[in-house]
CSV table of C-alpha atoms in Angstrom, one decimal:
chain,number,residue,atom,x,y,z
A,1,MET,CA,-17.7,6.8,-16.9
A,2,ARG,CA,-14.2,5.6,-17.5
A,3,GLY,CA,-12.5,2.9,-15.4
A,4,VAL,CA,-10.0,0.0,-15.6
A,5,VAL,CA,-11.8,-3.3,-15.6
A,6,PHE,CA,-10.2,-6.8,-15.4
A,7,ASP,CA,-12.4,-9.5,-16.9
A,8,GLY,CA,-10.3,-12.5,-15.9
A,9,LYS,CA,-8.2,-12.4,-19.0
A,10,GLN,CA,-7.2,-8.8,-19.6
A,11,ALA,CA,-7.4,-5.4,-17.9
A,12,ARG,CA,-8.6,-2.6,-20.2
A,13,VAL,CA,-10.0,0.9,-20.0
A,14,VAL,CA,-13.7,1.1,-20.6
A,15,ASP,CA,-16.0,4.1,-20.8
A,16,ASP,CA,-19.4,2.6,-20.0
A,17,LEU,CA,-19.1,2.0,-16.3
A,18,GLU,CA,-22.1,3.0,-14.1
A,19,ILE,CA,-22.2,3.5,-10.4
A,20,ARG,CA,-25.1,3.6,-8.0
A,21,ASP,CA,-25.9,6.4,-5.5
A,22,PRO,CA,-24.3,6.2,-2.1
A,23,GLY,CA,-26.4,4.5,0.5
A,24,PRO,CA,-26.4,4.8,4.3
A,25,GLY,CA,-22.9,5.3,5.7
A,26,GLU,CA,-21.4,5.6,2.2
A,27,VAL,CA,-19.4,8.3,0.4
A,28,LEU,CA,-19.3,9.0,-3.4
A,29,VAL,CA,-15.9,10.3,-4.4
A,30,ALA,CA,-14.8,11.8,-7.7
A,31,VAL,CA,-11.4,10.2,-8.0
A,32,ALA,CA,-8.6,12.7,-9.1
A,33,ALA,CA,-5.6,10.4,-8.9
A,34,ALA,CA,-4.8,6.8,-8.1
A,35,GLY,CA,-1.5,5.1,-7.5
A,36,LEU,CA,-0.7,1.9,-9.4
A,37,CYS,CA,0.4,-0.7,-6.8
A,38,HIS,CA,1.8,-4.2,-7.5
A,39,SER,CA,-1.3,-5.6,-5.7
A,40,ASP,CA,-3.3,-4.4,-8.8
A,41,LEU,CA,-0.9,-6.3,-11.0
A,42,SER,CA,-1.2,-9.3,-8.7
A,43,VAL,CA,-4.9,-9.5,-9.5
A,44,ILE,CA,-4.1,-9.5,-13.2
A,45,ASP,CA,-1.5,-12.2,-13.0
A,46,GLY,CA,-3.5,-14.3,-10.5
A,47,THR,CA,-1.3,-14.0,-7.5
A,48,ILE,CA,-4.2,-12.4,-5.7
A,49,PRO,CA,-7.4,-14.4,-6.5
A,50,PHE,CA,-10.4,-12.1,-7.0
A,51,PRO,CA,-13.8,-12.5,-8.6
A,52,VAL,CA,-14.3,-10.8,-11.9
A,53,PRO,CA,-15.2,-8.6,-13.6
A,54,VAL,CA,-13.7,-6.1,-11.2
A,55,VAL,CA,-12.7,-2.5,-11.3
A,56,LEU,CA,-9.1,-2.3,-10.2
A,57,GLY,CA,-7.3,0.3,-8.1
A,58,HIS,CA,-7.0,0.7,-4.3
A,59,GLU,CA,-4.8,3.7,-3.7
A,60,GLY,CA,-6.5,7.0,-4.5
A,61,ALA,CA,-7.6,10.5,-3.6
A,62,GLY,CA,-10.3,12.8,-4.8
A,63,VAL,CA,-13.2,15.1,-4.0
A,64,VAL,CA,-16.4,14.1,-2.2
A,65,GLU,CA,-19.4,14.4,-4.5
A,66,ALA,CA,-22.1,13.2,-2.2
A,67,VAL,CA,-22.7,11.3,1.1
A,68,GLY,CA,-25.3,8.9,2.2
A,69,PRO,CA,-27.5,9.2,5.3
A,70,GLY,CA,-25.6,9.1,8.5
A,71,VAL,CA,-22.3,10.4,7.2
A,72,GLY,CA,-21.2,13.5,9.1
A,73,HIS,CA,-17.4,13.7,9.1
A,74,VAL,CA,-17.0,14.6,5.4
A,75,ALA,CA,-19.2,16.6,3.0
A,76,ALA,CA,-19.5,17.4,-0.6
A,77,GLY,CA,-16.4,19.4,-1.7
A,78,ASP,CA,-14.0,17.9,0.9
A,79,HIS,CA,-10.7,16.5,-0.3
A,80,VAL,CA,-10.2,12.9,0.8
A,81,ALA,CA,-7.6,10.2,0.7
A,82,LEU,CA,-9.1,6.7,0.5
A,83,SER,CA,-8.2,3.7,2.5
A,84,THR,CA,-8.9,0.1,1.6
A,85,LEU,CA,-10.0,-0.8,5.1
A,86,ALA,CA,-13.8,-1.1,5.2
A,87,ASN,CA,-13.8,-2.1,8.8
A,88,CYS,CA,-17.0,-2.3,10.7
A,89,GLY,CA,-16.0,-0.2,13.7
A,90,ALA,CA,-18.0,-2.3,16.1
A,91,CYS,CA,-16.3,-5.7,16.5
A,92,GLY,CA,-13.8,-6.6,19.2
A,93,ASP,CA,-10.8,-6.0,17.0
A,94,CYS,CA,-12.1,-2.5,16.0
A,95,ASP,CA,-12.9,-1.8,19.6
A,96,ARG,CA,-9.3,-2.7,20.6
A,97,GLY,CA,-7.9,-0.3,18.0
A,98,ARG,CA,-7.0,-3.1,15.5
A,99,PRO,CA,-9.1,-2.3,12.5
A,100,THR,CA,-6.8,-4.2,10.1
A,101,MET,CA,-7.9,-7.4,11.9
A,102,CYS,CA,-11.7,-6.7,11.4
A,103,ARG,CA,-13.1,-9.8,9.9
A,104,LYS,CA,-15.8,-7.8,8.1
A,105,ALA,CA,-13.1,-5.9,6.2
A,106,ILE,CA,-11.6,-8.9,4.6
A,107,GLY,CA,-12.8,-10.9,1.7
A,108,ARG,CA,-16.3,-9.3,1.3
A,109,PRO,CA,-16.2,-7.6,-2.1
A,110,GLY,CA,-19.1,-5.3,-2.9
A,111,ARG,CA,-20.6,-4.6,-6.4
A,112,PRO,CA,-21.4,-0.9,-6.6
A,113,PHE,CA,-20.6,-0.7,-10.3
A,114,SER,CA,-22.3,-2.1,-13.4
A,115,ARG,CA,-21.8,-2.4,-17.1
A,116,GLY,CA,-24.5,-3.1,-19.6
A,117,GLY,CA,-26.8,-4.1,-16.7
A,118,GLU,CA,-24.3,-6.6,-15.2
A,119,SER,CA,-22.8,-5.9,-11.8
A,120,VAL,CA,-19.1,-5.4,-11.5
A,121,TYR,CA,-17.0,-6.1,-8.4
A,122,GLN,CA,-15.1,-3.6,-6.3
A,123,PHE,CA,-11.4,-4.3,-5.6
A,124,ALA,CA,-10.2,-3.9,-2.0
A,125,SER,CA,-13.4,-2.0,-1.1
A,126,ASN,CA,-12.0,0.9,-3.1
A,127,SER,CA,-11.6,0.6,-6.9
A,128,ALA,CA,-9.8,3.9,-7.4
A,129,PHE,CA,-9.2,3.2,-11.1
A,130,ALA,CA,-12.6,4.8,-11.9
A,131,GLU,CA,-13.8,8.3,-12.3
A,132,ARG,CA,-16.1,7.8,-9.4
A,133,THR,CA,-16.2,5.3,-6.6
A,134,ILE,CA,-18.2,4.5,-3.5
A,135,VAL,CA,-16.5,3.8,-0.2
A,136,LYS,CA,-17.7,3.3,3.4
A,137,ALA,CA,-17.5,6.5,5.4
A,138,VAL,CA,-14.7,5.1,7.5
A,139,GLN,CA,-12.6,4.8,4.3
A,140,ALA,CA,-12.8,8.5,3.4
A,141,VAL,CA,-10.3,10.5,5.3
A,142,ARG,CA,-10.5,14.3,5.0
A,143,ILE,CA,-7.1,15.9,4.1
A,144,PRO,CA,-6.1,19.6,3.7
A,145,LYS,CA,-6.9,21.0,0.3
A,146,ASP,CA,-3.3,22.3,-0.2
A,147,ILE,CA,-2.0,18.8,-0.6
A,148,PRO,CA,-1.8,17.8,-4.3
A,149,LEU,CA,-4.2,14.9,-4.9
A,150,THR,CA,-1.6,13.1,-7.0
A,151,SER,CA,0.6,12.9,-3.9
A,152,ALA,CA,-2.2,12.3,-1.4
A,153,ALA,CA,-3.3,9.3,-3.5
A,154,LEU,CA,-0.3,7.4,-2.3
A,155,ILE,CA,-1.0,7.7,1.4
A,156,GLY,CA,-3.8,5.2,1.4
A,157,CYS,CA,-1.8,2.1,0.5
A,158,GLY,CA,2.0,2.5,0.0
A,159,VAL,CA,2.6,4.9,2.8
A,160,LEU,CA,0.2,3.3,5.3
A,161,THR,CA,1.7,-0.1,4.6
A,162,GLY,CA,5.4,0.9,4.6
A,163,VAL,CA,5.6,3.6,7.2
A,164,GLY,CA,3.0,1.9,9.3
A,165,ALA,CA,4.9,-1.4,9.3
A,166,VAL,CA,7.9,0.5,10.8
A,167,LEU,CA,6.1,2.6,13.3
A,168,ASN,CA,3.1,0.5,14.2
A,169,ARG,CA,4.1,-3.2,13.8
A,170,ALA,CA,7.8,-3.3,14.2
A,171,LYS,CA,8.0,-0.3,16.5
A,172,VAL,CA,11.5,0.5,15.3
A,173,GLY,CA,13.3,2.5,18.0
A,174,ARG,CA,15.8,5.3,17.9
A,175,GLY,CA,19.3,3.8,17.2
A,176,ASP,CA,18.0,0.5,15.9
A,177,THR,CA,19.4,-1.2,12.8
A,178,VAL,CA,17.2,-1.9,9.8
A,179,VAL,CA,17.5,-3.8,6.5
A,180,VAL,CA,14.9,-3.3,3.7
A,181,ILE,CA,14.9,-5.9,1.0
A,182,GLY,CA,13.3,-4.5,-2.2
A,183,THR,CA,13.0,-0.7,-2.8
A,184,GLY,CA,9.8,-0.4,-4.8
A,185,GLY,CA,6.9,1.7,-3.5
A,186,ILE,CA,6.5,-0.2,-0.3
A,187,GLY,CA,10.2,-0.5,0.4
A,188,LEU,CA,10.8,3.2,-0.1
A,189,ASN,CA,8.1,3.9,2.5
A,190,VAL,CA,9.7,1.5,4.9
A,191,LEU,CA,13.0,3.3,4.4
A,192,GLN,CA,11.4,6.7,5.2
A,193,GLY,CA,9.6,5.1,8.1
A,194,ALA,CA,12.9,3.9,9.5
A,195,ARG,CA,14.4,7.4,9.0
A,196,ILE,CA,11.5,9.0,10.8
A,197,ALA,CA,11.8,6.5,13.7
A,198,GLY,CA,15.5,7.4,14.1
A,199,ALA,CA,17.2,4.2,13.1
A,200,SER,CA,20.9,4.5,13.1
A,201,VAL,CA,21.7,2.2,10.2
A,202,ILE,CA,19.3,1.7,7.3
A,203,VAL,CA,20.4,-0.8,4.6
A,204,ALA,CA,18.5,-0.9,1.4
A,205,VAL,CA,19.0,-4.1,-0.7
A,206,ASP,CA,18.0,-4.2,-4.4
A,207,THR,CA,19.4,-5.8,-7.5
A,208,ASN,CA,18.7,-2.7,-9.6
A,209,PRO,CA,21.6,-0.2,-9.0
A,210,ALA,CA,19.5,2.6,-10.6
A,211,LYS,CA,17.4,2.6,-7.4
A,212,GLU,CA,20.3,3.7,-5.1
A,213,GLU,CA,19.8,7.5,-5.5
A,214,VAL,CA,16.1,7.4,-4.6
A,215,ALA,CA,16.7,4.9,-1.8
A,216,ARG,CA,19.2,7.2,-0.2
A,217,ARG,CA,16.9,10.1,-0.6
A,218,PHE,CA,14.2,8.3,1.4
A,219,GLY,CA,16.6,7.3,4.2
A,220,ALA,CA,19.0,4.5,3.3
A,221,THR,CA,22.4,4.9,4.8
A,222,HIS,CA,23.7,2.0,2.7
A,223,PHE,CA,22.7,0.5,-0.6
A,224,LEU,CA,23.7,-3.0,-1.5
A,225,GLY,CA,23.0,-5.3,-4.5
A,226,ALA,CA,22.5,-8.6,-2.7
A,227,VAL,CA,21.5,-9.8,0.7
A,228,PRO,CA,24.8,-11.6,1.5
A,229,GLU,CA,26.5,-8.2,1.3
A,230,VAL,CA,24.6,-7.0,4.4
A,231,ALA,CA,27.2,-8.8,6.6
A,232,SER,CA,29.8,-6.3,5.5
A,233,VAL,CA,27.7,-3.6,7.2
A,234,LEU,CA,26.0,-5.4,10.0
A,235,ALA,CA,28.3,-8.3,11.0
A,236,GLY,CA,26.1,-9.3,13.9
A,237,GLY,CA,22.8,-9.0,12.1
A,238,ALA,CA,20.0,-6.5,12.1
A,239,ASP,CA,17.3,-5.6,14.6
A,240,HIS,CA,14.7,-5.4,11.9
A,241,VAL,CA,14.5,-6.9,8.4
A,242,PHE,CA,11.6,-6.0,6.1
A,243,GLU,CA,11.0,-8.3,3.2
A,244,CYS,CA,9.2,-6.2,0.6
A,245,VAL,CA,9.3,-8.5,-2.5
A,246,GLY,CA,7.2,-11.5,-1.6
A,247,HIS,CA,9.9,-14.1,-2.6
A,248,THR,CA,10.1,-17.2,-0.4
A,249,GLY,CA,13.9,-17.3,-0.8
A,250,LEU,CA,14.2,-13.8,0.4
A,251,ILE,CA,12.0,-14.5,3.3
A,252,ARG,CA,14.4,-17.1,4.4
A,253,GLN,CA,17.3,-14.7,3.9
A,254,ALA,CA,15.5,-12.0,5.9
A,255,VAL,CA,15.2,-14.4,8.9
A,256,ASP,CA,18.9,-15.4,8.6
A,257,LEU,CA,19.9,-11.7,8.7
A,258,LEU,CA,18.5,-11.2,12.2
A,259,ASP,CA,20.5,-10.4,15.2
A,260,ARG,CA,19.5,-11.8,18.6
A,261,GLY,CA,16.1,-10.5,19.5
A,262,GLY,CA,15.6,-9.3,15.9
A,263,GLN,CA,12.4,-9.5,13.9
A,264,ALA,CA,11.6,-10.1,10.3
A,265,ILE,CA,8.6,-8.3,9.0
A,266,LEU,CA,6.9,-9.8,5.9
A,267,LEU,CA,5.4,-7.2,3.6
A,268,GLY,CA,5.8,-8.6,0.1
A,269,MET,CA,2.8,-10.5,-1.4
A,270,ALA,CA,3.7,-14.1,-2.1
A,271,ALA,CA,1.4,-16.5,-3.8
A,272,PRO,CA,-1.3,-17.8,-1.5
A,273,THR,CA,0.1,-21.4,-1.6
A,274,ALA,CA,3.8,-20.4,-1.5
A,275,GLU,CA,5.8,-21.9,1.4
A,276,ALA,CA,8.9,-20.6,3.0
A,277,THR,CA,11.4,-22.3,5.3
A,278,PHE,CA,13.6,-21.2,8.2
A,279,LEU,CA,15.7,-22.8,11.0
A,280,PRO,CA,13.5,-23.1,14.1
A,281,ALA,CA,16.6,-23.5,16.3
A,282,ALA,CA,17.6,-19.9,15.5
A,283,MET,CA,14.4,-18.5,16.8
A,284,PHE,CA,15.3,-19.5,20.4
A,285,LEU,CA,17.5,-16.4,20.4
A,286,ASP,CA,14.3,-14.3,20.8
A,287,LYS,CA,13.9,-13.8,17.1
A,288,SER,CA,10.5,-13.2,15.6
A,289,ILE,CA,8.7,-13.4,12.2
A,290,LEU,CA,5.9,-10.9,11.9
A,291,GLY,CA,3.2,-10.7,9.4
A,292,CYS,CA,1.8,-7.2,8.8
A,293,ARG,CA,-1.5,-6.3,7.2
A,294,TYR,CA,-1.8,-2.8,5.8
A,295,GLY,CA,0.8,-1.4,8.2
A,296,SER,CA,-1.2,-2.3,11.3
A,297,SER,CA,-2.7,1.1,10.6
A,298,ARG,CA,-5.7,3.0,11.9
A,299,PRO,CA,-6.5,4.9,8.7
A,300,GLN,CA,-8.6,7.7,10.1
A,301,HIS,CA,-5.8,8.6,12.5
A,302,ASP,CA,-2.7,7.6,10.4
A,303,ILE,CA,-3.7,9.2,7.1
A,304,ALA,CA,-4.4,12.5,8.8
A,305,LEU,CA,-1.1,12.2,10.7
A,306,TYR,CA,0.9,11.4,7.5
A,307,ALA,CA,-0.8,14.3,5.6
A,308,GLU,CA,0.4,16.7,8.3
A,309,MET,CA,3.9,15.1,8.3
A,310,TYR,CA,4.0,15.8,4.5
A,311,ARG,CA,3.0,19.4,5.1
A,312,ASN,CA,5.8,19.9,7.6
A,313,GLY,CA,8.4,18.3,5.4
A,314,THR,CA,9.0,15.1,7.4
A,315,LEU,CA,7.3,12.7,5.0
A,316,LEU,CA,8.1,12.5,1.3
A,317,LEU,CA,5.2,12.0,-1.1
A,318,ASP,CA,6.0,14.0,-4.2
A,319,GLU,CA,9.3,12.2,-4.6
A,320,LEU,CA,7.5,8.8,-4.7
A,321,ILE,CA,5.9,9.7,-8.0
A,322,THR,CA,8.1,8.8,-11.0
A,323,GLY,CA,5.4,8.8,-13.6
A,324,THR,CA,1.9,10.2,-14.2
A,325,TYR,CA,-0.4,8.8,-16.8
A,326,PRO,CA,-3.9,9.6,-18.0
A,327,VAL,CA,-6.1,6.7,-17.2
A,328,GLU,CA,-6.3,5.9,-21.0
A,329,ASP,CA,-2.5,5.0,-20.7
A,330,PHE,CA,-3.1,2.3,-18.1
A,331,ALA,CA,-1.3,-0.4,-20.2
A,332,LYS,CA,1.8,1.7,-20.3
A,333,ALA,CA,1.6,2.5,-16.6
A,334,ALA,CA,1.2,-1.2,-15.8
A,335,SER,CA,4.1,-2.2,-18.0
A,336,ASP,CA,6.4,0.4,-16.4
A,337,ALA,CA,5.4,-0.8,-12.9
A,338,HIS,CA,5.9,-4.4,-13.9
A,339,GLU,CA,9.4,-3.7,-15.3
A,340,GLY,CA,10.4,-1.7,-12.3
A,341,ARG,CA,10.8,1.6,-14.2
A,342,VAL,CA,8.8,3.6,-11.7
A,343,ALA,CA,8.7,3.8,-7.9
A,344,ARG,CA,5.0,4.7,-8.1
A,345,GLY,CA,3.1,5.5,-11.2
A,346,VAL,CA,-0.1,7.6,-10.8
A,347,LEU,CA,-3.1,7.5,-13.0
A,348,THR,CA,-5.0,10.7,-13.4
A,349,PHE,CA,-8.6,11.5,-14.4
């Protein structure tokens, strides 16, 4: 079968992948569509260290082909959106409703694929850039069949991360002020999360003026080209600032933008060894810096919720897709994403 494999030097489309049968508690999914996220590019450029060879992709949707013993919530023929969170469901964090903190869901890559008799790693417990993949049952979330799978594919990462960061982690309230630095796929979902939460002022900051139209469509009330310009809109600072780029200088600027009691939420993926600075004295005005893993989400609950919000017109999904590519055109899709020519590109099978 076809898939995108990174061997440590280059990522390319291969047609000789094999996948084992699903075991207990596992689901075999025929992937229909997969979003290309910057996290996939970060594996290729080394920002995210990962063992190789690995099948890339972590944002997908498809149709269940088979289930292993013990799986009862989905069956063959069901449409599912895939999460990357292979949490155990039994530890203290899972029991407290914090599956993103499950230690068994982090840093334990499986190897359900093979090529020429050699095992191949799975990225983010997902590997959606393959015609078929195997996930834990908890990662397969049934969705209505009237939702296009190309749109549903985006829920499992970009939407969960961006909207979830607003609603679950920051808990933005009605009337709050929000600044979003970076309006790529994650930033756009932060913008619509802030809109859904009822924020009164939503400032999008991006150096690319071509992104203004889509940023406003997703919820931005203002669009600015540089962080210092935010003072012209929010002279006293913002209640919430989301850094969606992963640049240490922008992290510092996000902290500096905060009003008293404000919080900076870090969503952009910086290099593992990167260091950022801030003025500790400023934090005594009840300011906070918050990390956020995967939108602090509960995927089985949140994916189903966001699917329904899409159906009733509250959540935008179709509008996120600015390019679709057959999987054979992965190189072009990756180039377009790297150059910022698309909000989200979607690979199709």
